[in-house]
Amino acid sequence: MPSETLWEIAKAEVEKRGINGSEGDGAEIAEKFVFFIGSKNGGKTTIILRCLDRDEPPKPTLALEYTYGRRAKGHNTPKDIAHFWELGGGTSLLDLISIPITGDTLRTFSLVLVLDLSKPNDLWPTMENLLQATKSHVDKVIMKLGKTNAKAVSEMRQKIWNNMPKDHPQDHELIDPFPVPLVIIGSKYDVFQDFESEKRKFTSKSEALLLKIRGVINQLAFGIDKSKSICVDQNKPLFITAGLDSFGQIGSPPVPENDIGKLHAHSPMELWKKVYEKLFPPKSINTLKDIKDPARDPQYAENEVDEMRIQKDLELEQYKRSSSKSWKQIELDS
């Protein structure tokens, strides 16, 4: 009888575990995908490293970066895999959003939006641009997936709605749930907490934020039980899980009732936006516009490389001018 190949031995072992294994043996390895987007230099890398228990200094994110983590749910069980993607550059590299979001990843995909609280004037435009771009691409992927697997799309949508508040059915008419699980984190509170108390009504102090963040990310990445705790007191660390609040609990923005009618908002989200931008006017488009060319971004500066780049740019300009003069001379001679 011919000897078995390594592949045949491994295959037989897997089949054996699936039939005769003890509890946990042969368990299917789960894979989840978590995509971090948000403010430029907002602390996304730091959060990922802490959640993966990696004691290393964060480095600037170059465009789109990937890492992964593995964790077992119990003793003698295979480790589940969490794929972490991180978009750098704030809102300047929106085209790269399409890379981690595909039909293969969408069913176990989650989004984490990290907003820099120390720059409140940039916060709302950053949030709006990133969420709109992400939702637009997710909707396209869902539409394409629906043509081949309508059942999967239906299950995804039902799962999102299952997280919505059941005690406040009147809210459903005003809710347009994000198509994938979404977590919003406010970073750099150590800077923000020095703002005037009136301006801090839009968030709150959170000394124990790290532990709560790790718990939320672990739930997205490894399916660990979701926390059911909630804190909506603006004088304490805010912690609100999807589906545990309502428009009634949120209440009206912190402005006199007489002024609310003058804002002409058509939805609660639009009302809050108008009030927020009145308190924190967004910067002009030119000021908000991020650097499109990473080679010119100060955070990636390298003296020797940059000096050579300047020299080559000058040589290129001289070549262009020289070529232009030559063509003009040819036209005159003609």
CSV table of N, CA and C in Angstrom, one decimal, residues 78-187:
chain,number,residue,atom,x,y,z
A,78,PRO,N,-9.7,26.5,18.2
A,78,PRO,CA,-8.9,27.3,17.3
A,78,PRO,C,-9.1,28.8,17.4
A,79,LYS,N,-8.1,29.5,17.1
A,79,LYS,CA,-8.2,31.0,17.3
A,79,LYS,C,-8.9,31.7,16.1
A,80,ASP,N,-9.9,32.5,16.5
A,80,ASP,CA,-10.6,33.3,15.4
A,80,ASP,C,-9.6,34.4,14.9
A,81,ILE,N,-9.9,34.8,13.7
A,81,ILE,CA,-9.0,35.8,13.1
A,81,ILE,C,-9.8,37.1,12.9
A,82,ALA,N,-9.2,38.2,13.3
A,82,ALA,CA,-9.8,39.6,13.0
A,82,ALA,C,-8.8,40.3,12.1
A,83,HIS,N,-9.3,40.8,11.0
A,83,HIS,CA,-8.6,41.6,10.1
A,83,HIS,C,-8.8,43.1,10.3
A,84,PHE,N,-7.8,43.8,10.6
A,84,PHE,CA,-7.9,45.3,10.9
A,84,PHE,C,-7.3,46.1,9.7
A,85,TRP,N,-8.2,46.9,9.1
A,85,TRP,CA,-7.8,47.9,8.1
A,85,TRP,C,-7.8,49.3,8.7
A,86,GLU,N,-6.9,50.1,8.3
A,86,GLU,CA,-6.9,51.5,8.7
A,86,GLU,C,-6.6,52.5,7.6
A,87,LEU,N,-7.5,53.4,7.4
A,87,LEU,CA,-7.4,54.4,6.4
A,87,LEU,C,-6.7,55.7,6.9
A,88,GLY,N,-5.6,56.1,6.3
A,88,GLY,CA,-4.9,57.3,6.8
A,88,GLY,C,-5.3,58.5,6.0
A,89,GLY,N,-4.8,59.7,6.4
A,89,GLY,CA,-5.1,60.9,5.6
A,89,GLY,C,-6.4,61.5,5.9
A,90,GLY,N,-7.2,61.1,6.9
A,90,GLY,CA,-8.5,61.8,7.1
A,90,GLY,C,-9.4,61.6,6.0
A,91,THR,N,-9.8,62.7,5.3
A,91,THR,CA,-10.8,62.6,4.2
A,91,THR,C,-10.1,62.7,2.8
A,92,SER,N,-8.7,62.6,2.8
A,92,SER,CA,-8.0,62.8,1.5
A,92,SER,C,-7.9,61.6,0.6
A,93,LEU,N,-8.2,60.4,1.2
A,93,LEU,CA,-7.9,59.2,0.4
A,93,LEU,C,-9.2,58.3,0.4
A,94,LEU,N,-10.3,59.0,0.1
A,94,LEU,CA,-11.6,58.3,0.1
A,94,LEU,C,-11.7,57.2,-1.0
A,95,ASP,N,-10.9,57.3,-2.0
A,95,ASP,CA,-11.0,56.3,-3.1
A,95,ASP,C,-10.5,54.9,-2.6
A,96,LEU,N,-9.7,54.9,-1.5
A,96,LEU,CA,-9.2,53.6,-1.0
A,96,LEU,C,-10.2,52.9,-0.1
A,97,ILE,N,-11.3,53.5,0.2
A,97,ILE,CA,-12.3,52.9,1.0
A,97,ILE,C,-12.8,51.6,0.3
A,98,SER,N,-12.8,51.5,-1.0
A,98,SER,CA,-13.4,50.3,-1.7
A,98,SER,C,-12.5,49.1,-1.5
A,99,ILE,N,-11.2,49.2,-1.1
A,99,ILE,CA,-10.4,48.1,-1.1
A,99,ILE,C,-10.8,47.0,0.0
A,100,PRO,N,-11.0,47.4,1.3
A,100,PRO,CA,-11.4,46.4,2.2
A,100,PRO,C,-12.8,46.0,2.2
A,101,ILE,N,-13.7,46.8,1.6
A,101,ILE,CA,-15.1,46.5,1.6
A,101,ILE,C,-15.5,45.7,0.3
A,102,THR,N,-15.7,44.4,0.4
A,102,THR,CA,-16.0,43.6,-0.8
A,102,THR,C,-17.2,42.7,-0.5
A,103,GLY,N,-17.7,42.0,-1.5
A,103,GLY,CA,-18.8,41.1,-1.3
A,103,GLY,C,-18.4,39.9,-0.3
A,104,ASP,N,-17.1,39.6,-0.3
A,104,ASP,CA,-16.6,38.5,0.5
A,104,ASP,C,-16.5,38.9,2.0
A,105,THR,N,-16.2,40.2,2.2
A,105,THR,CA,-16.0,40.7,3.6
A,105,THR,C,-17.2,41.3,4.3
A,106,LEU,N,-18.2,41.7,3.5
A,106,LEU,CA,-19.3,42.5,3.9
A,106,LEU,C,-20.1,41.9,5.1
A,107,ARG,N,-20.3,40.6,5.0
A,107,ARG,CA,-21.2,39.9,6.0
A,107,ARG,C,-20.6,39.9,7.4
A,108,THR,N,-19.3,40.1,7.5
A,108,THR,CA,-18.7,40.1,8.9
A,108,THR,C,-17.9,41.4,9.0
A,109,PHE,N,-18.4,42.4,8.4
A,109,PHE,CA,-17.6,43.7,8.4
A,109,PHE,C,-18.2,44.7,9.4
A,110,SER,N,-17.3,45.5,10.0
A,110,SER,CA,-17.7,46.5,10.9
A,110,SER,C,-16.8,47.8,10.7
A,111,LEU,N,-17.4,48.9,11.0
A,111,LEU,CA,-16.7,50.2,10.8
A,111,LEU,C,-16.5,50.9,12.1
A,112,VAL,N,-15.3,51.5,12.3
A,112,VAL,CA,-15.0,52.2,13.5
A,112,VAL,C,-14.6,53.6,13.0
A,113,LEU,N,-15.3,54.6,13.4
A,113,LEU,CA,-15.0,56.0,13.0
A,113,LEU,C,-14.4,56.7,14.3
A,114,VAL,N,-13.2,57.2,14.1
A,114,VAL,CA,-12.5,57.9,15.2
A,114,VAL,C,-12.4,59.4,14.9
A,115,LEU,N,-13.0,60.2,15.8
A,115,LEU,CA,-13.1,61.6,15.6
A,115,LEU,C,-12.3,62.4,16.6
A,116,ASP,N,-11.4,63.3,16.2
A,116,ASP,CA,-10.5,64.0,17.0
A,116,ASP,C,-11.3,65.2,17.7
A,117,LEU,N,-11.6,65.0,19.0
A,117,LEU,CA,-12.3,66.0,19.8
A,117,LEU,C,-11.6,67.3,20.0
A,118,SER,N,-10.3,67.3,19.8
A,118,SER,CA,-9.5,68.5,20.0
A,118,SER,C,-9.6,69.4,18.8
A,119,LYS,N,-10.3,69.0,17.7
A,119,LYS,CA,-10.5,69.8,16.5
A,119,LYS,C,-12.0,69.8,16.2
A,120,PRO,N,-12.8,70.4,17.0
A,120,PRO,CA,-14.2,70.3,16.8
A,120,PRO,C,-14.7,71.0,15.6
A,121,ASN,N,-14.0,72.0,15.0
A,121,ASN,CA,-14.4,72.6,13.8
A,121,ASN,C,-14.3,71.7,12.6
A,122,ASP,N,-13.4,70.7,12.7
A,122,ASP,CA,-13.3,69.7,11.6
A,122,ASP,C,-14.1,68.5,11.8
A,123,LEU,N,-14.6,68.3,13.0
A,123,LEU,CA,-15.3,67.1,13.3
A,123,LEU,C,-16.5,66.7,12.5
A,124,TRP,N,-17.4,67.6,12.3
A,124,TRP,CA,-18.6,67.2,11.6
A,124,TRP,C,-18.4,67.0,10.1
A,125,PRO,N,-17.6,67.9,9.4
A,125,PRO,CA,-17.3,67.6,8.0
A,125,PRO,C,-16.5,66.3,7.8
A,126,THR,N,-15.6,66.0,8.7
A,126,THR,CA,-14.9,64.8,8.6
A,126,THR,C,-15.8,63.6,8.8
A,127,MET,N,-16.7,63.6,9.8
A,127,MET,CA,-17.6,62.5,10.0
A,127,MET,C,-18.5,62.4,8.7
A,128,GLU,N,-19.1,63.5,8.3
A,128,GLU,CA,-20.0,63.4,7.2
A,128,GLU,C,-19.4,62.9,5.9
A,129,ASN,N,-18.2,63.4,5.5
A,129,ASN,CA,-17.6,63.0,4.3
A,129,ASN,C,-17.2,61.5,4.3
A,130,LEU,N,-16.6,61.0,5.5
A,130,LEU,CA,-16.2,59.7,5.6
A,130,LEU,C,-17.4,58.7,5.6
A,131,LEU,N,-18.4,59.0,6.3
A,131,LEU,CA,-19.6,58.1,6.4
A,131,LEU,C,-20.4,58.1,5.0
A,132,GLN,N,-20.5,59.2,4.4
A,132,GLN,CA,-21.2,59.3,3.1
A,132,GLN,C,-20.4,58.4,2.1
A,133,ALA,N,-19.1,58.6,2.0
A,133,ALA,CA,-18.3,57.8,1.0
A,133,ALA,C,-18.3,56.3,1.3
A,134,THR,N,-18.3,56.0,2.6
A,134,THR,CA,-18.3,54.6,3.0
A,134,THR,C,-19.7,54.0,2.7
A,135,LYS,N,-20.7,54.7,3.1
A,135,LYS,CA,-22.1,54.2,2.8
A,135,LYS,C,-22.4,54.0,1.3
A,136,SER,N,-21.9,54.9,0.5
A,136,SER,CA,-22.1,54.9,-0.9
A,136,SER,C,-21.5,53.6,-1.5
A,137,HIS,N,-20.2,53.3,-1.0
A,137,HIS,CA,-19.6,52.1,-1.5
A,137,HIS,C,-20.3,50.8,-1.0
A,138,VAL,N,-20.6,50.8,0.3
A,138,VAL,CA,-21.3,49.7,0.9
A,138,VAL,C,-22.6,49.4,0.1
A,139,ASP,N,-23.4,50.4,-0.2
A,139,ASP,CA,-24.6,50.2,-0.9
A,139,ASP,C,-24.4,49.6,-2.2
A,140,LYS,N,-23.3,50.0,-2.9
A,140,LYS,CA,-23.0,49.4,-4.2
A,140,LYS,C,-22.7,47.9,-4.1
A,141,VAL,N,-21.9,47.6,-3.1
A,141,VAL,CA,-21.5,46.2,-2.8
A,141,VAL,C,-22.8,45.3,-2.5
A,142,ILE,N,-23.6,45.9,-1.7
A,142,ILE,CA,-24.9,45.2,-1.3
A,142,ILE,C,-25.7,45.0,-2.5
A,143,MET,N,-25.9,46.0,-3.3
A,143,MET,CA,-26.7,45.8,-4.5
A,143,MET,C,-26.1,44.7,-5.4
A,144,LYS,N,-24.8,44.7,-5.6
A,144,LYS,CA,-24.2,43.6,-6.4
A,144,LYS,C,-24.3,42.3,-5.8
A,145,LEU,N,-24.2,42.2,-4.4
A,145,LEU,CA,-24.3,40.9,-3.7
A,145,LEU,C,-25.7,40.4,-3.8
A,146,GLY,N,-26.7,41.3,-3.8
A,146,GLY,CA,-28.1,40.9,-3.8
A,146,GLY,C,-28.5,40.2,-5.1
A,147,LYS,N,-27.8,40.4,-6.1
A,147,LYS,CA,-28.1,39.8,-7.4
A,147,LYS,C,-27.7,38.3,-7.4
A,148,THR,N,-26.8,37.9,-6.5
A,148,THR,CA,-26.3,36.5,-6.5
A,148,THR,C,-26.7,35.9,-5.2
A,149,ASN,N,-26.9,36.7,-4.1
A,149,ASN,CA,-27.2,36.1,-2.8
A,149,ASN,C,-28.2,37.0,-2.0
A,150,ALA,N,-29.4,37.0,-2.5
A,150,ALA,CA,-30.4,37.9,-1.9
A,150,ALA,C,-30.7,37.5,-0.4
A,151,LYS,N,-30.5,36.2,-0.1
A,151,LYS,CA,-30.8,35.8,1.3
A,151,LYS,C,-29.8,36.4,2.2
A,152,ALA,N,-28.5,36.5,1.8
A,152,ALA,CA,-27.5,37.1,2.7
A,152,ALA,C,-27.7,38.6,2.9
A,153,VAL,N,-28.1,39.3,1.9
A,153,VAL,CA,-28.4,40.7,2.0
A,153,VAL,C,-29.6,40.9,3.0
A,154,SER,N,-30.6,40.1,2.8
A,154,SER,CA,-31.8,40.2,3.7
A,154,SER,C,-31.4,40.0,5.2
A,155,GLU,N,-30.6,39.0,5.4
A,155,GLU,CA,-30.1,38.7,6.8
A,155,GLU,C,-29.3,39.8,7.4
A,156,MET,N,-28.5,40.4,6.5
A,156,MET,CA,-27.7,41.6,7.0
A,156,MET,C,-28.6,42.7,7.4
A,157,ARG,N,-29.5,43.1,6.6
A,157,ARG,CA,-30.4,44.2,6.9
A,157,ARG,C,-31.3,43.9,8.2
A,158,GLN,N,-31.7,42.7,8.3
A,158,GLN,CA,-32.5,42.3,9.5
A,158,GLN,C,-31.7,42.4,10.7
A,159,LYS,N,-30.4,42.0,10.6
A,159,LYS,CA,-29.5,42.0,11.8
A,159,LYS,C,-29.3,43.5,12.3
A,160,ILE,N,-29.2,44.4,11.3
A,160,ILE,CA,-29.1,45.8,11.7
A,160,ILE,C,-30.3,46.3,12.4
A,161,TRP,N,-31.5,46.0,11.8
A,161,TRP,CA,-32.7,46.5,12.4
A,161,TRP,C,-33.0,45.8,13.8
A,162,ASN,N,-32.5,44.6,14.0
A,162,ASN,CA,-32.6,44.0,15.3
A,162,ASN,C,-32.0,44.7,16.4
A,163,ASN,N,-31.0,45.6,16.1
A,163,ASN,CA,-30.3,46.4,17.1
A,163,ASN,C,-31.0,47.7,17.4
A,164,MET,N,-32.0,48.0,16.6
A,164,MET,CA,-32.8,49.2,16.9
A,164,MET,C,-33.7,49.1,18.1
A,165,PRO,N,-34.0,50.3,18.7
A,165,PRO,CA,-34.8,50.2,19.9
A,165,PRO,C,-36.2,49.8,19.7
A,166,LYS,N,-36.6,48.8,20.4
A,166,LYS,CA,-38.0,48.2,20.3
A,166,LYS,C,-39.0,48.9,21.2
A,167,ASP,N,-38.5,49.6,22.2
A,167,ASP,CA,-39.4,50.3,23.1
A,167,ASP,C,-39.9,51.6,22.6
A,168,HIS,N,-39.3,52.1,21.5
A,168,HIS,CA,-39.7,53.4,20.9
A,168,HIS,C,-40.0,53.2,19.4
A,169,PRO,N,-41.1,52.6,19.1
A,169,PRO,CA,-41.4,52.3,17.7
A,169,PRO,C,-41.6,53.6,16.8
A,170,GLN,N,-41.9,54.7,17.5
A,170,GLN,CA,-42.1,55.9,16.7
A,170,GLN,C,-40.8,56.4,16.1
A,171,ASP,N,-39.6,56.0,16.7
A,171,ASP,CA,-38.3,56.4,16.2
A,171,ASP,C,-38.0,55.7,14.8
A,172,HIS,N,-38.6,54.6,14.5
A,172,HIS,CA,-38.3,53.9,13.3
A,172,HIS,C,-38.5,54.7,12.1
A,173,GLU,N,-39.5,55.6,12.1
A,173,GLU,CA,-39.8,56.4,10.9
A,173,GLU,C,-38.7,57.4,10.7
A,174,LEU,N,-37.9,57.7,11.7
A,174,LEU,CA,-36.9,58.7,11.6
A,174,LEU,C,-35.5,58.1,11.4
A,175,ILE,N,-35.4,56.8,11.6
A,175,ILE,CA,-34.1,56.1,11.6
A,175,ILE,C,-33.8,55.6,10.2
A,176,ASP,N,-32.5,55.8,9.8
A,176,ASP,CA,-32.0,55.2,8.5
A,176,ASP,C,-30.7,54.5,9.0
A,177,PRO,N,-30.7,53.3,9.4
A,177,PRO,CA,-29.6,52.6,10.0
A,177,PRO,C,-28.4,52.5,9.0
A,178,PHE,N,-27.2,52.7,9.5
A,178,PHE,CA,-26.0,52.5,8.7
A,178,PHE,C,-26.0,51.0,8.3
A,179,PRO,N,-25.6,50.7,7.0
A,179,PRO,CA,-25.8,49.3,6.5
A,179,PRO,C,-24.9,48.3,7.1
A,180,VAL,N,-23.8,48.7,7.9
A,180,VAL,CA,-23.0,47.7,8.6
A,180,VAL,C,-22.8,48.3,10.0
A,181,PRO,N,-22.4,47.4,10.9
A,181,PRO,CA,-22.2,47.8,12.3
A,181,PRO,C,-21.2,49.0,12.4
A,182,LEU,N,-21.6,50.0,13.1
A,182,LEU,CA,-20.8,51.3,13.2
A,182,LEU,C,-20.5,51.7,14.6
A,183,VAL,N,-19.3,52.0,14.9
A,183,VAL,CA,-18.9,52.5,16.3
A,183,VAL,C,-18.2,53.8,16.1
A,184,ILE,N,-18.6,54.9,16.8
A,184,ILE,CA,-18.0,56.2,16.7
A,184,ILE,C,-17.3,56.4,18.1
A,185,ILE,N,-16.0,56.8,17.9
A,185,ILE,CA,-15.2,57.0,19.1
A,185,ILE,C,-14.6,58.4,19.1
A,186,GLY,N,-14.8,59.2,20.2
A,186,GLY,CA,-14.2,60.5,20.3
A,186,GLY,C,-12.8,60.4,21.0
A,187,SER,N,-11.8,60.8,20.3
A,187,SER,CA,-10.4,60.7,20.8
A,187,SER,C,-9.9,62.0,21.3
